[in-house]
Coordinates of C-alpha atoms and ligand atoms in Angstrom, one line a residue:
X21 CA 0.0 0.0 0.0
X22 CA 2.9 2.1 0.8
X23 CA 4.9 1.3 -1.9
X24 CA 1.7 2.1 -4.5
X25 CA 1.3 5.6 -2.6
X26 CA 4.7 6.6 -3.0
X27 CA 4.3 6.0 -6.8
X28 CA 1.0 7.4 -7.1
X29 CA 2.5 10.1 -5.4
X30 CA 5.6 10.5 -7.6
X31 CA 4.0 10.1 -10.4
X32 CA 1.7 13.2 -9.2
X33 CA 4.6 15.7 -8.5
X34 CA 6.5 14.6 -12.0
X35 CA 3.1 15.6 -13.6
X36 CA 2.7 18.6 -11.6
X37 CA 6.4 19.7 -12.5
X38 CA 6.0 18.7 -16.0
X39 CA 3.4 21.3 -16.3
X40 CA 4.5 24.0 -14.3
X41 CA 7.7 24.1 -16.4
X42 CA 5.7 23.5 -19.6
X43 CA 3.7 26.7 -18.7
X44 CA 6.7 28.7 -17.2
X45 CA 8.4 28.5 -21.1
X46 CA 4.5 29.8 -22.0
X47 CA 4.8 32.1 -19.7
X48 CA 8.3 33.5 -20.4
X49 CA 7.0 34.0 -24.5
X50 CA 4.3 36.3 -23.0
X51 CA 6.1 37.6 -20.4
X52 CA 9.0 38.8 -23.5
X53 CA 6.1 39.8 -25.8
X54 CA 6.9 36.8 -27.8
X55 CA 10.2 37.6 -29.0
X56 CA 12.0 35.0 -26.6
X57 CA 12.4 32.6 -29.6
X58 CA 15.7 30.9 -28.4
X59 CA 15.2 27.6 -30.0
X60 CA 15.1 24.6 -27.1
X61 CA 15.6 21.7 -29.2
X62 CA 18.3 23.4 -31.1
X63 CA 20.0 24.2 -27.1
X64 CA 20.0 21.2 -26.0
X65 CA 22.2 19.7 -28.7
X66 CA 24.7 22.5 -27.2
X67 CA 27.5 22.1 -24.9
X68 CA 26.0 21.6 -21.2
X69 CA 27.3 20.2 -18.2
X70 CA 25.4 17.0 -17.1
X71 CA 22.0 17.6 -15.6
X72 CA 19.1 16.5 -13.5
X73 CA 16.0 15.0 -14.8
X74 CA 12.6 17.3 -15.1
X75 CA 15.4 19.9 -12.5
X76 CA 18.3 20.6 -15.2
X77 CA 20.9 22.6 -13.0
X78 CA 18.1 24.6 -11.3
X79 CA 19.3 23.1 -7.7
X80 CA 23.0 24.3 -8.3
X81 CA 22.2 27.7 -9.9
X82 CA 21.8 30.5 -7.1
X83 CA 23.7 33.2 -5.5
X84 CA 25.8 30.7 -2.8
X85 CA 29.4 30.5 -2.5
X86 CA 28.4 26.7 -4.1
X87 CA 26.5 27.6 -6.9
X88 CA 29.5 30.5 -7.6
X89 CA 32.1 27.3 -7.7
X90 CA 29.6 25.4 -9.8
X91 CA 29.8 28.2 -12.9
X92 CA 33.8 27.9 -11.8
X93 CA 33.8 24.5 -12.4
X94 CA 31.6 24.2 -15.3
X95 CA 33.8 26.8 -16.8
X96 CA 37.2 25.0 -16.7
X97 CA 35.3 22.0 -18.5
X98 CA 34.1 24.6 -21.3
X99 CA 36.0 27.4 -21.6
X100 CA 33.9 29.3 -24.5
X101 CA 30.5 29.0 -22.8
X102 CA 28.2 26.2 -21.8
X103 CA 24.1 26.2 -21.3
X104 CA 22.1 25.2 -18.3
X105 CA 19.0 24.8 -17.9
X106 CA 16.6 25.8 -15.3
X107 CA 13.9 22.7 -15.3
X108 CA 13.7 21.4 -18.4
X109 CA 12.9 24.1 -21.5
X110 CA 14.3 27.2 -19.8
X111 CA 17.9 27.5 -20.8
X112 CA 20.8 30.0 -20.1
X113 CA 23.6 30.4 -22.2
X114 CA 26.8 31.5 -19.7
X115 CA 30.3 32.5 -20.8
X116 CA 33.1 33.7 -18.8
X117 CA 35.6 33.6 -22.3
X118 CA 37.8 36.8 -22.2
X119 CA 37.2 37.1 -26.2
X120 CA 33.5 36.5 -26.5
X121 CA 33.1 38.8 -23.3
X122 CA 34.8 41.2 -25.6
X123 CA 32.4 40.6 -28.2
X124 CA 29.3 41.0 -26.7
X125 CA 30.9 43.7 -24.5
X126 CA 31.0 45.6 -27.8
X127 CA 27.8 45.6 -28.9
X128 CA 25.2 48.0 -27.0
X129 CA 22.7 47.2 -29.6
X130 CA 21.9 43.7 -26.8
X131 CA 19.0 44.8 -24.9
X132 CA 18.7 43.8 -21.1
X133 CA 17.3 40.1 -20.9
X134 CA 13.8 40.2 -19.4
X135 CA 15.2 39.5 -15.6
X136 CA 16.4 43.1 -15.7
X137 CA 12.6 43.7 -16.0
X138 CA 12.0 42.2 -12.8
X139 CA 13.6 45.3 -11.4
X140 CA 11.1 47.3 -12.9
X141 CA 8.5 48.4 -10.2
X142 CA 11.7 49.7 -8.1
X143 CA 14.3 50.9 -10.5
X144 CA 11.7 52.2 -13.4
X145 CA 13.6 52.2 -16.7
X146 CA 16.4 53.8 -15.8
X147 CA 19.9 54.1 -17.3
X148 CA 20.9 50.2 -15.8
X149 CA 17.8 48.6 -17.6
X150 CA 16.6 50.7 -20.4
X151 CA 18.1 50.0 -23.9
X152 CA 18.0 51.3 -27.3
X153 CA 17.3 54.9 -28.6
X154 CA 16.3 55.7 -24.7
X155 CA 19.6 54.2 -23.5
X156 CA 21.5 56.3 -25.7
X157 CA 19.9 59.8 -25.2
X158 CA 20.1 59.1 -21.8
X159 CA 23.2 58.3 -21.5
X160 CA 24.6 61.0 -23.5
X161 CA 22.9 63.4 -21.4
X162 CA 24.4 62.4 -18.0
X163 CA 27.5 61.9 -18.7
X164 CA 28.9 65.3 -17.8
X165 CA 27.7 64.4 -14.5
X166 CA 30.7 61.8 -14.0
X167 CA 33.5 64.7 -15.8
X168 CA 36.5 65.1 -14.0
X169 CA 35.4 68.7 -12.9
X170 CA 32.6 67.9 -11.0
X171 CA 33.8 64.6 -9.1
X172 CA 36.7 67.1 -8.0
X173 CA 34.1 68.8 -5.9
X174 CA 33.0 66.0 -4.0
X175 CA 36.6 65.4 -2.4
X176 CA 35.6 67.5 0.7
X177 CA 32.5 65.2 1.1
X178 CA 34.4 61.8 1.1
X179 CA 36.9 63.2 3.5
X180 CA 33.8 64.7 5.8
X181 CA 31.5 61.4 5.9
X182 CA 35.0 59.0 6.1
X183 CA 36.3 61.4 9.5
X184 CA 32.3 60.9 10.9
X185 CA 32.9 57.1 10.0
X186 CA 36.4 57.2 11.8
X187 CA 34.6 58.7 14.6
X188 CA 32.0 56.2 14.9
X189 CA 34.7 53.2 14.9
X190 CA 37.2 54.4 17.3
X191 CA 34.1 54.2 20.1
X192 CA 34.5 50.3 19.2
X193 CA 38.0 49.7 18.7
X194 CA 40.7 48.6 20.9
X195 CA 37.5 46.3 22.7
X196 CA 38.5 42.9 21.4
X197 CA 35.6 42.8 20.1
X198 CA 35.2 42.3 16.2
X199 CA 32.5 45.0 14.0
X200 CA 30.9 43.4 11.6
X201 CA 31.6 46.2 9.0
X202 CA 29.0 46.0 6.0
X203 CA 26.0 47.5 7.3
X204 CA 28.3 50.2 8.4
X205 CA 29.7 50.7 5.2
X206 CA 25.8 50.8 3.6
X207 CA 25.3 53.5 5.7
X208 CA 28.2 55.0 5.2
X209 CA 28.1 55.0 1.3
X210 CA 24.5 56.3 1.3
X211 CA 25.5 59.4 3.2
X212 CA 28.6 60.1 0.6
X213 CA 25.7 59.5 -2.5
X214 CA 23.1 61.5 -0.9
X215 CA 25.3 64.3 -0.1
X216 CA 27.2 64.3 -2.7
X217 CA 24.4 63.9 -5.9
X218 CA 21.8 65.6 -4.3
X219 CA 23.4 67.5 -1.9
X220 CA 21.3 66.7 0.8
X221 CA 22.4 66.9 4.3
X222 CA 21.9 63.6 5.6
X223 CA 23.2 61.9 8.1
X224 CA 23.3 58.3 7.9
X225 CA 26.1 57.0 10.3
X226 CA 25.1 58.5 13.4
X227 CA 21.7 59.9 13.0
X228 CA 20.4 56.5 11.2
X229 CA 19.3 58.6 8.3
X230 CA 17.9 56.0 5.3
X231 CA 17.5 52.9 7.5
X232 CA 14.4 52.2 6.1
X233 CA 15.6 52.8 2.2
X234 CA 18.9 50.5 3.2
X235 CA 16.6 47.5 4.9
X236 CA 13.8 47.7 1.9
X237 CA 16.5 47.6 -0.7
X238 CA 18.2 44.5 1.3
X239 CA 15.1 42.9 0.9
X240 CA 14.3 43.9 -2.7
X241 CA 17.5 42.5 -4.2
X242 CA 16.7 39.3 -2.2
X243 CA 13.1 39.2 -3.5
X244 CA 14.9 39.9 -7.0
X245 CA 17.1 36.8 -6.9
X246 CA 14.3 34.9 -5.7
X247 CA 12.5 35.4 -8.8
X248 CA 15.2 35.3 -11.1
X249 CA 15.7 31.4 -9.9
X250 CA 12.1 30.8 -9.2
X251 CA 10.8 28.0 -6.9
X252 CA 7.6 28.9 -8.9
X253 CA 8.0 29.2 -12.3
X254 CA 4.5 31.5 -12.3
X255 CA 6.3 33.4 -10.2
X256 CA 7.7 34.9 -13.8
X257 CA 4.6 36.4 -15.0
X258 CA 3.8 40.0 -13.5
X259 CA 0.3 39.2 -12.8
X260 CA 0.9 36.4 -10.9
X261 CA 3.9 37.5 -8.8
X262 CA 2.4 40.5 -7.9
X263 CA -0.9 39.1 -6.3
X264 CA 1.4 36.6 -4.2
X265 CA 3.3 37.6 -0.3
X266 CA 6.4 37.7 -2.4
X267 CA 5.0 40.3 -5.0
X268 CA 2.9 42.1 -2.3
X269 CA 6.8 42.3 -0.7
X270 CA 8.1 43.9 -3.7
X271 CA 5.8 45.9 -4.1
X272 CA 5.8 47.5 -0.1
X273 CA 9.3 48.0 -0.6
X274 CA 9.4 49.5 -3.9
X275 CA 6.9 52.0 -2.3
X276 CA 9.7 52.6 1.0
X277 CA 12.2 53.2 -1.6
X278 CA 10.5 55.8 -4.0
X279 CA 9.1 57.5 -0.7
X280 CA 12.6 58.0 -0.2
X281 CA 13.6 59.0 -3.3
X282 CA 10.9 61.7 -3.4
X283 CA 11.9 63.1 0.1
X284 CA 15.3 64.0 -1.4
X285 CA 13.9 65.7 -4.2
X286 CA 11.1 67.5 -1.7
X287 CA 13.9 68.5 0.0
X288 CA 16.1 70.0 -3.0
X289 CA 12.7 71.7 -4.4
X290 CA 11.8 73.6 -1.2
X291 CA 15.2 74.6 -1.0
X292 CA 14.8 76.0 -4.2
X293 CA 11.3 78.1 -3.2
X294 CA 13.3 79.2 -0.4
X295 CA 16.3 80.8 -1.9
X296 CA 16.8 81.2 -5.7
X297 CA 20.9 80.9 -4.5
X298 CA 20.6 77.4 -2.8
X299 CA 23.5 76.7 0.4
X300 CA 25.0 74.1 -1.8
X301 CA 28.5 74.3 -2.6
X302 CA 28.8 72.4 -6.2
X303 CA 26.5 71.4 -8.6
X304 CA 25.5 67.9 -8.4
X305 CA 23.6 64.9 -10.0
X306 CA 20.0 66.2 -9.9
X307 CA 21.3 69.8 -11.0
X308 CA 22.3 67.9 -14.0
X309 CA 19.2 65.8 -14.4
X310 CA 16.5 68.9 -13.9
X311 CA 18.5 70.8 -16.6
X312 CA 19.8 68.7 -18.8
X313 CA 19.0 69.1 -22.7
X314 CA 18.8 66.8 -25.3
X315 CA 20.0 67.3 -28.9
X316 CA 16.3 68.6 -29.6
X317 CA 16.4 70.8 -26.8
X318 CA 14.0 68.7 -24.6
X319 CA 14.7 68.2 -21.0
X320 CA 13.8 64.9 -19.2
X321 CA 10.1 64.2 -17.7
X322 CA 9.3 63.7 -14.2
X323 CA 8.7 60.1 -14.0
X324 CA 12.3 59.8 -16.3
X325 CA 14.0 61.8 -13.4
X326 CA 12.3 59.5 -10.2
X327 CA 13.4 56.3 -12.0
X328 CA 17.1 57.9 -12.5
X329 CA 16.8 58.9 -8.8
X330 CA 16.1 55.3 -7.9
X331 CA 18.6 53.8 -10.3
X332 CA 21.5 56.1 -9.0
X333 CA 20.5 55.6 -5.7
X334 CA 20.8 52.1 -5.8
X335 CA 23.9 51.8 -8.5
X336 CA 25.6 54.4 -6.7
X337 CA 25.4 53.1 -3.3
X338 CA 25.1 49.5 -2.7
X339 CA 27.9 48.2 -5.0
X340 CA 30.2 50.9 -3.6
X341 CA 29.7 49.4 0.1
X342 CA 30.0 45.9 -1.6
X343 CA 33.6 47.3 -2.6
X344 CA 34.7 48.6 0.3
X345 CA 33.7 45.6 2.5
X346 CA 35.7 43.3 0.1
X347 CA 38.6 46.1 0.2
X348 CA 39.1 45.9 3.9
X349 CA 38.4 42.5 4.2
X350 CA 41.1 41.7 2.1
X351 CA 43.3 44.3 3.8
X352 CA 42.5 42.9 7.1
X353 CA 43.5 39.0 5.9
X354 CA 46.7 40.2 4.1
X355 CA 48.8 42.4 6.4
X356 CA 52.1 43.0 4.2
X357 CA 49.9 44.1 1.8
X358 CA 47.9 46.8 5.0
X359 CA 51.3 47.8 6.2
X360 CA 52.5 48.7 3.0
X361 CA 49.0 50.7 2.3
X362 CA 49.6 52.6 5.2
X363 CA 53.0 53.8 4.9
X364 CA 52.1 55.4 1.2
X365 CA 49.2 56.7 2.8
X366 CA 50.9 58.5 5.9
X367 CA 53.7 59.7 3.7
X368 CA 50.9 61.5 0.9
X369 CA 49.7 62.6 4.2
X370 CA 52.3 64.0 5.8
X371 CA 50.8 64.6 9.2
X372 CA 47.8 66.1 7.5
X373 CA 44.2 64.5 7.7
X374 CA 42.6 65.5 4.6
X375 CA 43.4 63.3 1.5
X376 CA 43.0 66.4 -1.6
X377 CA 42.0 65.5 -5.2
X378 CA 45.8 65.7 -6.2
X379 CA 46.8 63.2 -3.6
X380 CA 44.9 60.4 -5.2
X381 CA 47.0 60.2 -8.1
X382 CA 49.7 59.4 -5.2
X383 CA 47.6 56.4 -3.7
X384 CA 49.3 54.2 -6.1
X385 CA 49.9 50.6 -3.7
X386 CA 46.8 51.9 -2.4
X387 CA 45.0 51.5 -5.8
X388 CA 46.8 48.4 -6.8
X389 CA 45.3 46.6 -3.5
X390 CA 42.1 48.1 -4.7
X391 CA 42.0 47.0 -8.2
X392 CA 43.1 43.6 -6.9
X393 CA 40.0 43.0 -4.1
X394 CA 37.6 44.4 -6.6
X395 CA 39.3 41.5 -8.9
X396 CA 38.7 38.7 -6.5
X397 CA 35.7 39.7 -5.4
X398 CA 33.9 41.8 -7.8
X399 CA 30.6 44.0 -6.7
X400 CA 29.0 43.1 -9.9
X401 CA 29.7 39.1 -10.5
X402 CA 27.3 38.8 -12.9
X403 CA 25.5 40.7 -16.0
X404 CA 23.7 39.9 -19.1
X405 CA 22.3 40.3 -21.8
X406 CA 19.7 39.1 -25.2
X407 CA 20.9 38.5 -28.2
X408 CA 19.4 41.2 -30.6
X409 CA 21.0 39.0 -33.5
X410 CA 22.4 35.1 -34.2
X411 CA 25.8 35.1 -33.6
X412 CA 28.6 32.3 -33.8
X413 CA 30.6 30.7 -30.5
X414 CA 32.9 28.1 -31.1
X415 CA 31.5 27.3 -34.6
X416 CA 28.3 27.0 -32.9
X417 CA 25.1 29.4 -33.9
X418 CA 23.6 30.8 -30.5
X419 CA 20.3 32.3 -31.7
X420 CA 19.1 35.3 -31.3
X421 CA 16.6 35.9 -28.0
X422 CA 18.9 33.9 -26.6
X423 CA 20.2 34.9 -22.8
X424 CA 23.5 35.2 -21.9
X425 CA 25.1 35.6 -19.0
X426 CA 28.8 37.0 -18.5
X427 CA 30.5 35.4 -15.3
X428 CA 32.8 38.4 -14.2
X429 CA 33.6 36.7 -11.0
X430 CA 34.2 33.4 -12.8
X431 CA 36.9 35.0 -15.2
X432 CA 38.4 37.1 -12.5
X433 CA 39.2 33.3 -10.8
X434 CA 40.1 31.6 -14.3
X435 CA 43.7 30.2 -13.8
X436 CA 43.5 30.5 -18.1
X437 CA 43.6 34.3 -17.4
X438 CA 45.6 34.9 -13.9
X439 CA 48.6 32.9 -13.0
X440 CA 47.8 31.9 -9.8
X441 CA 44.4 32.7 -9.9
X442 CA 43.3 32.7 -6.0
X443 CA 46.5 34.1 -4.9
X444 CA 45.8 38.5 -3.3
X445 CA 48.4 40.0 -5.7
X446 CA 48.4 43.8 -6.4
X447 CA 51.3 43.8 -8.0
X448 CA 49.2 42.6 -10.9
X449 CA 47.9 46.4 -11.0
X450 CA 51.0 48.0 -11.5
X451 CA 51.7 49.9 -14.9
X452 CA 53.8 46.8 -16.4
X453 CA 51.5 43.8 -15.5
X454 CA 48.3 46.3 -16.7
X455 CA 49.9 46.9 -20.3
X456 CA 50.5 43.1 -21.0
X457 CA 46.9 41.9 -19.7
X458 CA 43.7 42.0 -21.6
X459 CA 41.6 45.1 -20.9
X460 CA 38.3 42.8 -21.0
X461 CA 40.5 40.4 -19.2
X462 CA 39.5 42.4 -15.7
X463 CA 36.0 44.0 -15.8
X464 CA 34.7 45.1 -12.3
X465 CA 33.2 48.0 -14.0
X466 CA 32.1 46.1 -17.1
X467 CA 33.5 47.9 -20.6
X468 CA 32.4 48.9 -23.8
X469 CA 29.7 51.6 -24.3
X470 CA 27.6 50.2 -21.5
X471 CA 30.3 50.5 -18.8
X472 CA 29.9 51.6 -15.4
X473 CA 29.4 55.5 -15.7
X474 CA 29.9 56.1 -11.9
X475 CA 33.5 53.9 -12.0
X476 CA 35.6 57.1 -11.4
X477 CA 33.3 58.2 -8.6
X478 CA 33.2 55.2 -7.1
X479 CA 37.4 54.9 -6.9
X480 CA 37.6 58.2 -5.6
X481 CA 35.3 57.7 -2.6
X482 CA 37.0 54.5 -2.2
X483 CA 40.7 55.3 -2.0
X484 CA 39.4 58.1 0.3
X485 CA 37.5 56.0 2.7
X486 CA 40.3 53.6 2.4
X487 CA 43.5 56.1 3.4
X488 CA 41.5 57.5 5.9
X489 CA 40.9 53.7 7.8
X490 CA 44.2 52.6 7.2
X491 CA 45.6 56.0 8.7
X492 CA 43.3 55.4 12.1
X493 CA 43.3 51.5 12.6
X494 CA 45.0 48.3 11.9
X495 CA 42.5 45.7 11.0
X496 CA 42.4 42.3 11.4
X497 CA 40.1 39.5 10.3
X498 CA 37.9 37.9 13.2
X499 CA 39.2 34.0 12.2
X500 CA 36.2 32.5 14.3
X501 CA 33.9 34.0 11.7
X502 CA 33.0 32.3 8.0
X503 CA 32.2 34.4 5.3
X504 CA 31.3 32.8 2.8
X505 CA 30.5 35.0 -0.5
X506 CA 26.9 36.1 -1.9
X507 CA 26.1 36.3 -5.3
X508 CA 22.5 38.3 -5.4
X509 CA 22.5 40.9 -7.3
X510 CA 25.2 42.2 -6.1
X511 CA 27.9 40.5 -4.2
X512 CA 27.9 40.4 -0.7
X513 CA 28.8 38.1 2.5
X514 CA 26.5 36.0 3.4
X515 CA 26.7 36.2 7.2
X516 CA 28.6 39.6 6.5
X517 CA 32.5 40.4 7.4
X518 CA 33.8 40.7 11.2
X519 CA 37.1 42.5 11.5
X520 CA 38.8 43.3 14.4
X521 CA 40.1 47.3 14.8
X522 CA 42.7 48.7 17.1
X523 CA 43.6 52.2 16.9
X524 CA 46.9 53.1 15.5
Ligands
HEM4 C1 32.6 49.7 -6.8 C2 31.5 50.3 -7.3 C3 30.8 49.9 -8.6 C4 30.9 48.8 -9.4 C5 31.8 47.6 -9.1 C6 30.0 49.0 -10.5 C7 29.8 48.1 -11.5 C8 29.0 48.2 -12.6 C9 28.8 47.3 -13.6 C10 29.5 45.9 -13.8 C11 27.9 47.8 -14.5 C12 27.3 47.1 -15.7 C13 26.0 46.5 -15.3 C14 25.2 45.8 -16.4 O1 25.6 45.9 -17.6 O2 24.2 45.1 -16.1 C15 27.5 49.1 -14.0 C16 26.6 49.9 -14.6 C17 26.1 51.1 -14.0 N1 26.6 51.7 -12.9 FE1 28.1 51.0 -11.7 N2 29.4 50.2 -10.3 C18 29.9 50.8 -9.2 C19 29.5 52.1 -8.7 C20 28.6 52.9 -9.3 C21 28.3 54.2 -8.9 C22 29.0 54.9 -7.7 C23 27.3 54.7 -9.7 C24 26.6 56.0 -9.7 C25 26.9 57.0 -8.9 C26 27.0 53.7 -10.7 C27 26.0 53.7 -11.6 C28 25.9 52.8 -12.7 C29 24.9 53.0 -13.7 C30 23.8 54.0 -13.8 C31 25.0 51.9 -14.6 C32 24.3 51.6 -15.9 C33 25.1 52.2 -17.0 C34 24.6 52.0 -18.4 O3 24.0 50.9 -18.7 O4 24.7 52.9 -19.2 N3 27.8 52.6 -10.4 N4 28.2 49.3 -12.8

């Protein structure tokens, strides 16, 4: 009796499974507007590593340290690209090959694969997920926000918030006692990107200014990962996702975050009714957005300025604190490497403790260590992107619709690319190693025409916050803690980072 339950039952949850997937490829055509055309039969006869029945890879796909040593893994069996498949007619195409990364890199024509759309109730179509003609016209007209001339201004911020931050650590140094450092650094990097883009005068460290915008976007990018590898494959039509809890979620928290969003313009707006010659000291981000002009002379539209408010906000902030977190950390496990950062830095100080815009050009071990944690564990470890045409991969046709994912983290770790892959090297950074590498060989900041247009803002505030630490504490990794890495959107620690500080 038992025995003939267990079957029945089987035989129940294969059916059930057979047709959830069935429907989910249903649902992904509507979902796409029918153009998701990638042909399955054709995949399958592709290059794949060996998979589950009815699952396909969907149990070792995710954003934990073992599904980020799976893509490893699958990558050193095939090096140009390989498919998995998420049940058994969804498939992924994933490549972590220095020249096709190139390729695709190249071409800004790929649109954003619908996943990127699942960011859509938060992020709007902003600058990250929009594509074609709206892409480029935006693009075009924020660039001057990221020109040399006006990151120069925001020195005195970076030097401001990292001294508060300084502050705020010494109380909890020298206790024994290990700070687990990320949430800090959240904090911390939403007060530089408030203040500095729209030049508001928050105060996130000690006044707990934007708790509630860090916590919802926590749990957004964790409801976003959810439904990019869904338990429930109807979790991938609209509709249905956002009349479940999950949806509802997204939803609340979207709502948190644009709340937020519209306080800072509030803000900036009464200050303008107020005085027609604002307090502010440099013209910032949403100076730029409110005026800026296309080639027609048209200006952006209200809902086009929330969204880029919310896609900043997000971009702008959370991989930054993913960057510094993985900085110290590896600062704090590799001590040569800390002492040696701190001797550059006290000499470009020289007694002082302000780090000016000409000083960073001086920060050069600094840098290197940098450029090498943001190699080993890079903020963004994944992108993608749809095939807008057919192309060829290892004599193979990949058609178009197709989605492809480019494993940044995976070819940062390739032993093909880095001798010694795993080992912490800056001297890999310095200018002879750099001219003899790749440039798509090392892509933190992605490349081609849809690179990272806050990169230089981001390094600035980074080798700020960085000499500033190094000149106050030494750190040191808390052993009895794991961390184990993170992949959701962005990459984090799972349990987060513990390091010991003692004052200088
Ligand atoms: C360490 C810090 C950062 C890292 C590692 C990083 C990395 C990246 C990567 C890999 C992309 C490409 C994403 C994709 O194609 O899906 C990207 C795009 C972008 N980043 Fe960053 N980013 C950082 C900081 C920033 C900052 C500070 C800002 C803004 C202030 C910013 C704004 C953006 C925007 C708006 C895009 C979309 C650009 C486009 O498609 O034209 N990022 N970033």
């Amino acid at each position: 009796m038992d025995v003939t339950y267990s079957l029945f039952a089987g035989a129940l949850v294969t059916l059930l499974l057979l047709v959830l997937t069935r429907l989910s490829f249903i649902i992904r055509k509507v979902h796409v507007g029918v153009t998701w055309c990638a042909d399955i039969k054709y995949l399958r006869s592709l290059p794949s590593p060996p998979k589950r029945w009815i699952f396909g890879h969907a149990l070792e796909l995710g954003p934990t340290e073992s599904s980020i040593r799976f893509y490893q893994k699958c990558h050193k069996e095939f090096p140009k690209y390989c498919v998995y498949w998420i049940g058994p007619i969804v498939a992924e195409v994933r490549t972590a090959d220095v020249e096709t990364m190139r390729r695709l890199m190249l071409q800004p024509e790929n649109p954003k694969p619908p996943a990127y759309g699942f960011l859509h109730k938060w992020i709007g179509d902003g600058l990250l997920t929009t594509s074609g003609a709206k892409w480029r016209r935006h693009r075009k007209m924020l660039t001057p926000a990221f020109h040399f001339d006006i990151l120069k201004q925001y020195i005195p911020v970076y030097n401001e918030v990292s001294h508060k931050l300084v502050e705020v650590w010494s109380g909890l140094a020298d206790s024994g006692e290990s700070v687990e450092i990320t949430e800090y650094l959240h904090s911390y990097t939403l007060d530089v990107l408030l203040r500095c883009m729209y030049s508001s005068n928050s105060n996130c460290l000690e006044k707990k200014d934007g708790m509630d915008y860090l916590k919802a976007v926590k749990q957004l990018t964790d409801l976003f990962m959810a439904r990019v590898y869904p338990s429930n494959p109807l979790h991938l039509i609209d509709w249905i996702y956002f009349n479940t809890t999950a949806g509802h979620q997204f939803l609340h928290y979207s709502d948190v975050v644009h709340k937020f969003s519209e306080g800072v313009i509030v803000q900036r707006r009464e200050e303008l009714l107020k005085t027609s010659k604002p307090a502010k000291k440099y013209v910032d981000f949403l100076d730029i957005l409110l005026s800026a002009k296309d080639e027609n002379g048209e200006g952006l539209t209200d809902t086009e300025i929330r969204e880029e408010v919310d896609t900043f906000m997000f971009e702008g902030h959370d991989t930054t604190a993913s960057g510094l977190s993985w900085v110290l950390y590896c600062l704090a496990m590799y001590k040569q490497h800390q002492e040696m950062c701190r001797k550059e830095i006290r000499e470009v100080l020289a007694g002082r403790d302000y780090i000016t815009w000409e000083n960073l050009s001086k920060l050069s071990y600094t840098t290197m260590c940098i450029k090498e944690s943001l190699r080993l564990y890079p903020p963004v470890p994944y992108i993608a992107k749809e095939l807008s045409e057919e192309i060829i991969l290892d004599g193979q046709r990949i058609p178009k619709g197709t989605w492809i994912a480019l494993g940044i983290i995976t070819m940062h770790h390739d032993p093909l690319v880095w001798d010694n892959a795993e080992e912490f090297d800056p001297t890999r950074f310095n200018a002879e190693n750099s001219k003899k590498r790749d440039p798509f060989a090392y892509l933190p900041f992605s490349a081609g025409p849809r690179n990272c247009i806050g990169q230089h803002f981001a390094m600035d505030e980074i080798r700020v916050t960085v000499a500033h630490i190094l000149n106050k504490f030494h750190l040191e990794v808390d052993k009895k803690h794991n961390v184990e890495r993170y992949a959701v959107a962005i990459l984090s620690a799972r349990t987060g980072i513990k390091v010991k500080l003692s004052l200088v």
